[in-house]
Short mmCIF file of C-alpha atoms and ligand atoms in Angstrom, two decimals:
data_model
loop_
_atom_site.label_atom_id
_atom_site.label_comp_id
_atom_site.label_asym_id
_atom_site.label_seq_id
_atom_site.Cartn_x
_atom_site.Cartn_y
_atom_site.Cartn_z
CA MET A 98 148.17 113.80 69.57
CA PRO A 99 146.15 113.26 66.37
CA PHE A 100 144.33 109.95 66.22
CA PRO A 101 144.70 107.24 65.24
CA ILE A 102 148.44 106.53 64.90
CA SER A 103 149.63 106.03 61.31
CA GLU A 104 152.80 105.99 59.22
CA ALA A 105 152.79 109.80 59.47
CA THR A 106 153.41 109.48 63.23
CA PRO A 107 157.12 110.08 63.95
CA VAL A 108 159.23 107.10 65.08
CA ARG A 109 159.58 107.23 68.88
CA PHE A 110 161.33 103.90 69.51
CA ALA A 111 164.43 103.16 67.46
CA GLY A 112 166.23 100.35 69.28
CA PRO A 113 169.09 99.66 68.55
CA LEU A 114 168.47 96.03 67.65
CA PRO A 115 170.60 93.65 69.74
CA ASP A 116 172.29 90.51 68.31
CA ALA A 117 170.79 88.36 71.04
CA CYS A 118 168.28 88.48 73.89
CA ASP A 119 166.09 86.07 75.88
CA VAL A 120 162.71 86.83 74.29
CA VAL A 121 161.60 88.62 71.10
CA VAL A 122 158.05 89.99 71.04
CA ILE A 123 156.57 90.43 67.56
CA GLY A 124 154.11 93.33 67.48
CA GLY A 125 153.84 96.62 69.34
CA GLY A 126 150.14 96.72 70.16
CA VAL A 127 148.90 96.72 73.73
CA ILE A 128 149.46 92.96 74.05
CA GLY A 129 153.07 93.02 72.86
CA VAL A 130 153.86 96.18 74.83
CA MET A 131 152.46 94.87 78.13
CA THR A 132 154.13 91.49 77.58
CA ALA A 133 157.48 93.22 77.03
CA TRP A 134 156.88 95.39 80.11
CA ASN A 135 156.28 92.35 82.33
CA LEU A 136 159.15 90.31 80.84
CA ALA A 137 161.55 93.19 81.49
CA GLU A 138 160.26 93.47 85.05
CA ARG A 139 161.11 89.78 85.53
CA GLY A 140 164.70 90.52 84.55
CA LEU A 141 164.54 88.92 81.10
CA ARG A 142 166.26 90.60 78.16
CA VAL A 143 163.39 91.40 75.81
CA THR A 144 163.25 93.00 72.36
CA LEU A 145 159.96 94.14 70.88
CA CYS A 146 159.90 94.49 67.06
CA GLU A 147 157.11 96.53 65.49
CA LYS A 148 156.88 96.69 61.69
CA GLY A 149 155.27 100.16 61.76
CA ARG A 150 154.51 102.27 64.82
CA ILE A 151 153.71 101.34 68.39
CA ALA A 152 149.89 101.08 68.55
CA GLY A 153 149.60 101.92 64.84
CA GLU A 154 146.98 99.23 64.26
CA GLN A 155 144.12 98.13 66.53
CA SER A 156 145.70 99.48 69.71
CA SER A 157 145.23 103.15 68.75
CA ARG A 158 142.08 102.65 66.69
CA ASN A 159 139.78 101.20 69.31
CA TRP A 160 137.02 102.78 71.37
CA GLY A 161 139.10 102.76 74.55
CA TRP A 162 136.63 100.74 76.61
CA ILE A 163 138.04 98.81 79.56
CA ARG A 164 135.21 96.47 80.35
CA GLN A 165 134.48 93.43 82.42
CA GLN A 166 130.84 93.57 81.36
CA GLY A 167 129.78 91.03 78.74
CA ARG A 168 133.12 89.15 78.80
CA ASP A 169 133.58 85.48 78.20
CA PHE A 170 133.82 83.80 81.60
CA GLY A 171 137.24 82.38 80.70
CA GLU A 172 138.52 85.95 80.29
CA LEU A 173 136.69 87.59 83.17
CA PRO A 174 139.19 86.80 85.97
CA ILE A 175 142.06 88.09 83.79
CA MET A 176 140.03 91.19 82.94
CA MET A 177 139.35 91.84 86.63
CA GLU A 178 143.08 91.60 87.25
CA SER A 179 143.67 93.88 84.25
CA LEU A 180 141.45 96.56 85.75
CA ARG A 181 143.62 96.52 88.86
CA HIS A 182 146.68 97.02 86.65
CA TRP A 183 145.00 99.92 84.81
CA LYS A 184 144.38 101.59 88.16
CA SER A 185 148.01 101.32 89.20
CA LEU A 186 149.16 102.39 85.71
CA SER A 187 146.99 105.49 86.01
CA GLN A 188 148.80 106.28 89.26
CA GLU A 189 152.16 105.94 87.51
CA PHE A 190 151.21 107.97 84.42
CA GLY A 191 148.61 110.31 85.92
CA GLU A 192 145.89 111.98 83.84
CA ALA A 193 147.76 111.35 80.58
CA LEU A 194 146.38 107.81 80.14
CA GLY A 195 142.86 109.21 80.13
CA PHE A 196 141.84 106.46 82.57
CA ARG A 197 138.39 107.12 84.02
CA GLN A 198 136.26 104.66 85.89
CA GLU A 199 132.75 105.81 84.98
CA GLY A 200 131.06 102.60 83.94
CA VAL A 201 129.83 100.70 80.92
CA MET A 202 126.14 100.61 80.03
CA TYR A 203 124.55 98.23 77.51
CA LEU A 204 121.13 99.38 76.37
CA ALA A 205 118.25 97.12 75.33
CA ARG A 206 115.52 97.93 72.82
CA THR A 207 113.81 94.56 73.32
CA GLU A 208 112.87 92.23 76.18
CA ALA A 209 114.95 89.52 74.52
CA GLU A 210 118.05 91.70 74.89
CA MET A 211 117.16 92.33 78.56
CA ALA A 212 116.96 88.56 79.08
CA GLY A 213 120.40 88.12 77.50
CA PHE A 214 121.83 90.78 79.84
CA GLU A 215 120.25 89.13 82.87
CA ALA A 216 121.65 85.71 81.90
CA TRP A 217 125.19 87.13 81.76
CA ARG A 218 124.75 89.06 85.01
CA ALA A 219 123.47 86.01 86.87
CA GLU A 220 126.56 84.00 85.96
CA ALA A 221 128.97 86.93 86.46
CA ARG A 222 127.78 87.44 90.04
CA SER A 223 129.85 84.52 91.29
CA PHE A 224 133.01 86.30 90.04
CA GLY A 225 132.24 89.31 92.23
CA VAL A 226 131.63 91.86 89.43
CA ASP A 227 129.45 94.85 90.37
CA THR A 228 127.15 94.52 87.31
CA GLU A 229 123.50 95.56 87.78
CA MET A 230 120.36 95.45 85.68
CA GLN A 231 118.88 98.89 85.00
CA SER A 232 115.21 99.75 84.55
CA ALA A 233 114.15 102.19 81.83
CA GLY A 234 113.84 104.84 84.56
CA GLN A 235 117.36 104.20 85.90
CA VAL A 236 118.74 104.46 82.35
CA ALA A 237 116.93 107.78 81.87
CA GLU A 238 118.46 109.09 85.10
CA ARG A 239 121.97 108.24 83.95
CA ILE A 240 121.71 109.19 80.25
CA ALA A 241 120.40 112.73 79.83
CA GLY A 242 117.89 113.69 77.16
CA ALA A 243 117.85 110.43 75.17
CA ALA A 244 114.89 110.04 72.81
CA THR A 245 115.38 106.28 72.25
CA PRO A 246 112.77 104.26 74.19
CA TRP A 247 115.18 101.77 75.78
CA LYS A 248 113.59 98.99 77.84
CA GLY A 249 116.50 99.13 80.28
CA GLY A 250 120.14 98.23 80.47
CA LEU A 251 123.07 96.43 82.02
CA PHE A 252 125.53 98.59 83.95
CA THR A 253 128.94 97.95 85.51
CA ALA A 254 130.04 100.99 87.50
CA SER A 255 133.66 99.82 87.93
CA ASP A 256 134.24 99.53 84.16
CA ALA A 257 136.42 102.22 82.67
CA ARG A 258 138.06 103.76 79.63
CA ALA A 259 141.37 105.27 78.53
CA GLU A 260 142.58 107.18 75.46
CA PRO A 261 144.26 104.40 73.44
CA TRP A 262 146.40 106.45 71.03
CA VAL A 263 148.00 108.22 74.00
CA ALA A 264 147.95 105.36 76.49
CA VAL A 265 149.67 102.59 74.52
CA PRO A 266 152.73 104.65 73.44
CA LEU A 267 153.05 105.79 77.08
CA LEU A 268 152.94 102.16 78.21
CA ALA A 269 155.69 101.44 75.66
CA GLU A 270 157.78 104.17 77.30
CA GLY A 271 157.13 102.42 80.61
CA ALA A 272 158.28 99.09 79.15
CA GLN A 273 161.40 100.75 77.77
CA ALA A 274 162.12 102.36 81.15
CA ARG A 275 162.03 98.86 82.67
CA GLY A 276 164.66 97.63 80.22
CA ALA A 277 162.74 96.41 77.13
CA VAL A 278 164.34 97.30 73.78
CA ILE A 279 161.67 98.57 71.37
CA VAL A 280 162.28 98.94 67.65
CA GLU A 281 159.75 100.52 65.29
CA ASN A 282 159.98 100.14 61.50
CA CYS A 283 161.31 96.65 62.16
CA ALA A 284 159.29 93.84 60.61
CA VAL A 285 160.08 90.31 61.72
CA ARG A 286 160.21 88.35 58.48
CA ALA A 287 160.67 84.84 59.84
CA LEU A 288 161.64 82.65 62.76
CA ASP A 289 165.04 81.00 62.90
CA ILE A 290 164.49 77.34 63.71
CA ALA A 291 167.16 74.75 64.51
CA GLY A 292 166.68 71.22 65.83
CA GLY A 293 162.89 71.70 65.70
CA ARG A 294 162.83 74.68 68.06
CA VAL A 295 162.97 78.47 67.83
CA THR A 296 166.49 79.90 68.00
CA GLY A 297 165.84 83.46 66.90
CA VAL A 298 164.16 85.75 64.41
CA VAL A 299 165.14 87.36 61.11
CA THR A 300 164.08 90.99 60.93
CA GLU A 301 164.45 93.54 58.17
CA GLN A 302 167.22 95.15 60.28
CA GLY A 303 169.12 91.91 61.00
CA SER A 304 168.84 88.70 63.03
CA ILE A 305 168.36 88.31 66.78
CA ALA A 306 169.21 85.07 68.56
CA CYS A 307 166.73 84.21 71.33
CA ASP A 308 165.18 81.22 73.10
CA GLN A 309 161.55 82.32 72.92
CA VAL A 310 159.33 84.39 70.64
CA VAL A 311 155.91 85.81 71.51
CA LEU A 312 153.73 86.34 68.44
CA ALA A 313 151.46 89.30 69.25
CA GLY A 314 150.97 90.39 65.65
CA GLY A 315 147.23 91.14 65.76
CA ALA A 316 145.67 90.74 62.30
CA TRP A 317 149.01 89.49 60.87
CA SER A 318 149.58 86.61 63.25
CA ALA A 319 147.93 83.90 61.13
CA LEU A 320 149.93 84.88 58.03
CA PHE A 321 153.19 84.81 60.00
CA ALA A 322 152.48 81.56 61.81
CA ARG A 323 151.27 79.71 58.73
CA ALA A 324 154.58 80.33 56.97
CA HIS A 325 156.06 78.16 59.76
CA GLY A 326 153.42 75.44 59.52
CA VAL A 327 151.32 76.69 62.47
CA ALA A 328 147.63 77.12 61.59
CA ILE A 329 145.73 79.80 63.53
CA PRO A 330 142.12 80.02 62.25
CA GLN A 331 142.08 83.80 62.55
CA LEU A 332 140.21 86.26 60.32
CA SER A 333 139.81 90.03 60.48
CA VAL A 334 136.89 92.40 60.11
CA ARG A 335 136.92 96.11 59.38
CA ALA A 336 135.43 98.23 62.14
CA THR A 337 134.68 101.93 61.54
CA VAL A 338 134.99 104.62 64.23
CA MET A 339 134.51 108.38 64.30
CA ALA A 340 135.29 111.28 66.60
CA THR A 341 133.02 114.30 67.03
CA GLU A 342 133.97 117.82 67.94
CA PRO A 343 133.35 118.68 71.63
CA LEU A 344 129.70 118.40 72.74
CA PRO A 345 127.93 118.64 76.11
CA GLN A 346 128.02 115.54 78.32
CA VAL A 347 124.98 113.25 78.16
CA PHE A 348 126.52 110.32 80.06
CA ALA A 349 129.72 110.05 82.06
CA GLY A 350 130.53 106.46 81.03
CA ASN A 351 130.59 104.32 77.86
CA ALA A 352 127.32 103.12 76.35
CA ALA A 353 126.07 101.02 73.45
CA ASP A 354 122.89 99.62 72.00
CA ASP A 355 122.63 97.51 68.85
CA ALA A 356 122.69 100.61 66.60
CA PHE A 357 125.50 102.72 68.02
CA ALA A 358 128.11 103.05 70.76
CA PHE A 359 129.39 106.27 72.31
CA ARG A 360 131.69 107.57 74.98
CA ARG A 361 133.03 111.01 75.74
CA ARG A 362 136.75 111.53 75.24
CA ALA A 363 139.11 113.57 77.40
CA ASP A 364 138.95 116.39 74.77
CA GLY A 365 135.16 116.73 75.20
CA GLY A 366 134.20 115.08 71.89
CA TYR A 367 132.53 111.68 71.55
CA THR A 368 133.98 108.55 70.03
CA LEU A 369 131.11 107.01 68.05
CA ALA A 370 130.84 103.63 66.39
CA PRO A 371 128.19 101.17 65.23
CA GLY A 372 126.80 98.83 67.87
CA ALA A 373 127.64 95.74 65.82
CA ALA A 374 128.01 96.48 62.07
CA HIS A 375 131.32 95.64 60.41
CA ASP A 376 132.74 94.69 57.01
CA PHE A 377 134.39 91.45 56.05
CA PHE A 378 136.73 91.12 53.06
CA ILE A 379 136.63 87.62 51.62
CA GLY A 380 140.05 86.03 51.03
CA PRO A 381 141.73 82.60 51.02
CA ASP A 382 141.63 82.31 54.83
CA ALA A 383 137.87 82.85 54.82
CA PHE A 384 137.46 79.75 52.65
CA ARG A 385 139.99 77.77 54.65
CA ASN A 386 138.24 78.50 57.96
CA PHE A 387 134.62 78.78 56.86
CA GLY A 388 133.39 75.72 58.74
CA LEU A 389 134.88 76.85 62.05
CA TYR A 390 133.13 80.21 61.79
CA LEU A 391 129.63 78.85 61.16
CA PRO A 392 128.46 79.08 64.80
CA VAL A 393 129.48 82.74 65.14
CA LEU A 394 128.23 83.57 61.64
CA LYS A 395 124.79 82.29 62.58
CA LYS A 396 124.75 84.77 65.47
CA ASP A 397 126.29 87.71 63.60
CA PHE A 398 125.25 87.30 59.99
CA ARG A 399 123.02 90.38 59.88
CA SER A 400 125.70 92.72 61.18
CA THR A 401 128.37 91.60 58.69
CA LYS A 402 128.69 93.12 55.23
CA PHE A 403 130.65 90.81 52.92
CA LEU A 404 133.01 92.36 50.35
CA PRO A 405 134.67 90.25 47.65
CA ALA A 406 138.32 91.15 48.26
CA ALA A 407 140.56 93.03 50.65
CA PRO A 408 142.67 95.90 49.32
CA SER A 409 146.19 94.97 48.13
CA HIS A 410 148.74 93.96 50.76
CA TYR A 411 146.17 93.23 53.51
CA PRO A 412 146.94 90.05 55.47
CA ASP A 413 144.23 88.02 53.69
CA ALA A 414 144.22 89.82 50.32
CA TRP A 415 144.12 87.45 47.35
CA GLY A 416 147.52 88.67 46.11
CA THR A 417 149.36 88.57 49.45
CA PRO A 418 152.13 85.96 49.27
CA ARG A 419 151.85 83.11 51.79
CA ARG A 420 155.57 82.28 51.55
CA TRP A 421 158.54 84.61 51.19
CA ALA A 422 162.30 84.46 51.59
CA ALA A 423 163.73 85.80 54.85
CA ASP A 424 166.31 87.86 52.94
CA ALA A 425 163.74 89.74 50.85
CA THR A 426 160.96 92.27 51.57
CA SER A 427 158.10 90.50 53.34
CA PRO A 428 154.33 91.26 53.37
CA PHE A 429 154.85 92.90 56.79
CA GLU A 430 157.03 95.67 55.39
CA ARG A 431 154.71 96.21 52.44
CA MET A 432 152.00 97.36 54.86
CA ARG A 433 153.68 99.07 57.77
CA VAL A 434 150.42 100.29 59.27
CA LEU A 435 147.12 98.68 58.36
CA ASN A 436 145.02 101.82 58.03
CA PRO A 437 141.71 100.89 56.37
CA GLU A 438 139.35 103.42 54.85
CA PRO A 439 136.33 103.87 57.12
CA SER A 440 132.96 102.82 55.69
CA ALA A 441 131.06 105.96 54.56
CA ARG A 442 127.78 104.05 54.96
CA ILE A 443 128.54 103.20 58.58
CA VAL A 444 129.70 106.76 59.36
CA ALA A 445 126.42 108.15 57.99
CA ASP A 446 124.26 105.56 59.82
CA VAL A 447 125.96 106.10 63.17
CA CYS A 448 125.79 109.91 62.97
CA GLN A 449 122.10 109.60 62.16
CA SER A 450 121.44 107.21 65.07
CA PHE A 451 123.32 109.45 67.51
CA ALA A 452 121.46 112.58 66.32
CA ALA A 453 118.09 110.78 66.52
CA CYS A 454 118.85 109.68 70.08
CA PHE A 455 120.13 113.07 71.26
CA PRO A 456 118.20 115.63 69.18
CA HIS A 457 119.19 118.47 71.52
CA LEU A 458 122.85 118.00 70.51
CA GLY A 459 122.10 118.51 66.81
CA ALA A 460 123.86 116.67 63.96
CA PRO A 461 127.34 115.75 65.23
CA LYS A 462 130.26 117.49 63.51
CA LEU A 463 133.09 115.02 62.94
CA LYS A 464 136.75 115.83 63.37
CA ALA A 465 137.95 112.39 62.21
CA ALA A 466 136.79 108.99 61.00
CA TRP A 467 138.96 105.91 60.73
CA ALA A 468 138.83 102.12 60.75
CA GLY A 469 140.78 99.22 62.15
CA MET A 470 141.02 95.54 61.25
CA ILE A 471 139.87 93.51 64.26
CA ASP A 472 141.56 90.11 64.50
CA THR A 473 138.98 87.56 65.50
CA MET A 474 138.72 83.86 66.29
CA PRO A 475 135.89 81.38 65.57
CA ASP A 476 134.70 81.57 69.21
CA VAL A 477 135.58 85.27 69.67
CA VAL A 478 138.07 84.29 72.37
CA PRO A 479 141.88 84.88 72.13
CA VAL A 480 144.63 82.31 71.67
CA VAL A 481 147.26 82.50 74.42
CA ASP A 482 149.30 79.34 74.32
CA ARG A 483 152.63 77.68 73.68
CA VAL A 484 152.86 75.93 70.31
CA ALA A 485 153.54 72.29 71.13
CA ALA A 486 154.88 71.52 67.65
CA LEU A 487 157.34 74.42 67.73
CA PRO A 488 159.00 74.83 71.14
CA GLY A 489 159.96 78.42 71.87
CA LEU A 490 156.94 79.95 70.11
CA VAL A 491 154.16 81.47 72.24
CA LEU A 492 150.97 82.79 70.62
CA ALA A 493 149.20 85.85 72.04
CA THR A 494 146.67 86.88 69.45
CA GLY A 495 143.04 86.83 68.27
CA MET A 496 141.89 89.33 70.92
CA SER A 497 138.60 89.43 68.98
CA GLY A 498 137.69 93.07 69.49
CA HIS A 499 138.27 93.30 73.22
CA GLY A 500 142.04 93.22 73.76
CA PHE A 501 142.61 96.82 74.82
CA GLY A 502 141.03 96.57 78.25
CA ILE A 503 142.51 93.16 79.01
CA GLY A 504 145.97 94.08 77.63
CA PRO A 505 147.71 94.80 80.95
CA GLY A 506 146.25 91.62 82.46
CA PHE A 507 147.19 89.40 79.53
CA GLY A 508 150.64 91.04 79.38
CA ARG A 509 151.28 89.88 82.93
CA VAL A 510 149.90 86.40 82.21
CA ILE A 511 151.87 85.94 78.96
CA ALA A 512 155.12 87.06 80.61
CA ASP A 513 154.68 84.47 83.36
CA LEU A 514 153.82 81.80 80.76
CA VAL A 515 157.07 82.64 78.93
CA ALA A 516 159.08 82.77 82.16
CA GLY A 517 157.75 79.35 83.19
CA ASN A 518 155.94 80.74 86.25
CA ASP A 519 152.46 79.93 87.51
CA THR A 520 150.18 82.30 85.54
CA GLY A 521 147.57 82.31 88.29
CA HIS A 522 144.72 81.71 85.83
CA ASP A 523 143.25 78.74 83.98
CA LEU A 524 144.34 79.22 80.34
CA HIS A 525 142.54 76.14 79.00
CA ARG A 526 139.92 78.29 77.21
CA PHE A 527 142.73 79.99 75.20
CA ARG A 528 144.52 76.87 73.92
CA LEU A 529 145.27 76.62 70.20
CA THR A 530 144.29 72.96 70.00
CA ARG A 531 140.60 73.72 70.71
CA PHE A 532 140.16 74.15 66.95
CA THR A 533 141.64 70.78 66.04
CA ASP A 534 141.01 68.42 68.97
CA GLY A 535 137.32 67.84 68.20
CA SER A 536 136.07 70.33 70.81
CA LYS A 537 132.75 71.99 70.02
CA ILE A 538 133.23 75.65 69.09
CA ALA A 539 131.63 77.58 71.93
CA PRO A 540 131.33 81.29 70.98
CA GLY A 541 131.83 83.73 73.84
CA PRO A 542 128.99 86.12 74.64
CA SER A 543 128.60 88.64 71.82
CA LEU A 544 127.32 91.20 74.31
C1 LIG B 812 137.48 99.83 65.97
C2 LIG B 812 137.93 99.01 67.11
C3 LIG B 812 137.31 99.17 68.35
C4 LIG B 812 137.73 98.43 69.45
N1 LIG B 812 137.24 98.72 70.69
C5 LIG B 812 137.77 98.12 71.78
C6 LIG B 812 137.41 98.52 73.07
O1 LIG B 812 136.67 99.48 73.27
N2 LIG B 812 137.91 97.83 74.14
C7 LIG B 812 138.77 96.79 73.97
O2 LIG B 812 139.15 96.18 74.96
N3 LIG B 812 139.18 96.43 72.73
C8 LIG B 812 138.72 97.08 71.65
N4 LIG B 812 139.15 96.74 70.40
C9 LIG B 812 140.09 95.65 70.26
C10 LIG B 812 141.50 96.05 70.63
O3 LIG B 812 141.87 97.26 70.00
C11 LIG B 812 142.44 94.94 70.21
O4 LIG B 812 141.97 93.68 70.68
C12 LIG B 812 143.84 95.15 70.75
O5 LIG B 812 144.30 96.44 70.47
C13 LIG B 812 144.74 94.10 70.14
O6 LIG B 812 146.06 94.38 70.54
P1 LIG B 812 147.21 93.52 69.87
O7 LIG B 812 148.46 94.00 70.50
O8 LIG B 812 146.87 92.08 69.94
O9 LIG B 812 147.15 93.87 68.30
P2 LIG B 812 147.45 95.21 67.50
O10 LIG B 812 147.16 96.42 68.27
O11 LIG B 812 146.76 95.07 66.18
O12 LIG B 812 149.01 95.16 67.30
C14 LIG B 812 149.66 94.18 66.53
C15 LIG B 812 150.93 94.82 65.99
O13 LIG B 812 151.77 93.81 65.44
C16 LIG B 812 152.50 94.41 64.39
N5 LIG B 812 153.03 93.33 63.56
C17 LIG B 812 152.32 92.36 62.92
N6 LIG B 812 153.15 91.51 62.29
C18 LIG B 812 154.41 91.93 62.52
C19 LIG B 812 155.69 91.46 62.12
N7 LIG B 812 155.85 90.37 61.35
N8 LIG B 812 156.78 92.14 62.55
C20 LIG B 812 156.64 93.24 63.35
N9 LIG B 812 155.45 93.74 63.73
C21 LIG B 812 154.34 93.08 63.33
C22 LIG B 812 151.47 95.29 63.71
O14 LIG B 812 152.07 96.30 62.94
C23 LIG B 812 150.68 95.83 64.90
O15 LIG B 812 151.12 97.10 65.32
C24 LIG B 812 138.73 97.45 69.28
C25 LIG B 812 139.34 97.27 68.03
C26 LIG B 812 138.98 98.08 66.96
C27 LIG B 812 139.71 97.94 65.64
#
């Protein structure tokens, strides 16, 4: 399958839309898909509405890393559970998912970076993760022919990867096989609210009555929620990715330093990306939430390029309406698949860094370059919570650049939250009120 998924990808899930169900899931990325899967398994009638294509946005555009390493400690237990789910999913779907457990390596060019790795590893040990520090010699044994003089690294052998643009649509087929109704080309325009609680949704294909709605809309969640008076301080950044033609293997797992990240795909090419660089389009939400983002900006300022405005119809473009009528075309239909242009500057820089590190491979020939809008939160930690002010609405968004690996784990957790079951994890770290209750913003590790 060509990557990533776009509007040119044929519709694979066409409903039909029911008049009523128990739960509507908004958004067909990995979070919505795995939530629908788990809700269906619990015997609930679930409908997933996707405005474009399953996995059209972040969930087919990501690097495919499934990592425990470097996670926020609030997320780590859910991520460890998620890895167990990935293993059983790979048994159900076989090779097709592209699941391979060959490790994640972070590479340090400075002693300060090594100290940061060691601090994370020391705390992670109590969770039982198999993360180890690596000397320069151990790195050289694992990564063949690298010219970069790394001081050492951080390595988690049990971390893994999968091929996102294949995996997430397959998982959607699995959700459908368990009874979830999935409808592509079906934007949810608004919630139906009666007596102060959610009673359904209005979609472009008609209304669905339901008791609960899960908002898993990725970069669109804040725009949708705000129209109903729910403020999510979410922003998005553009992240550029590229795919090389097949090349010899230099490392079996996934690796990154502060300049570039790489991992070999199932087709023998590498998926390359910058280690940290990304672009940020300034819009009304950036002004609204500026204060909340100061702590993370201080850490990340150098890796962010600021651009004055997003292209038309992006969630936080200056011209995007903040209110719309439920019986008219909404911003969600105007942009079925958010498919940003990759940054030519970043593509050139990353290719140069990769070639300088692996001179024996020569200049990489690219077969594709693309970008995705990463939905992020002020502390780089998701929001997974019920909205107290609007009973029936559950938020599952702001995965902050690491939602692919944790998707199966969060899907299970969110389904139990919706079903009123014990989720088995402490979700305090993911509450929406942390941005308004006077709590200090505590950014997760940007490792
Ligand atoms: C370049 C890049 C690299 C990344 N690398 C990794 C990685 O290696 N490992 C990792 O774990 N994570 C990674 N991530 C992050 C990961 O891809 C995301 O966190 C994850 O895919 C988010 O899933 P989601 O379901 O929340 O959102 P999305 O995949 O963005 O899906 C949201 C969906 O909701 C739909 N939608 C929105 N509003 C509506 C509406 N009103 N009606 C109907 N549908 C709607 C959208 O069309 C979209 O398809 C990366 C992300 C990017 C962009």
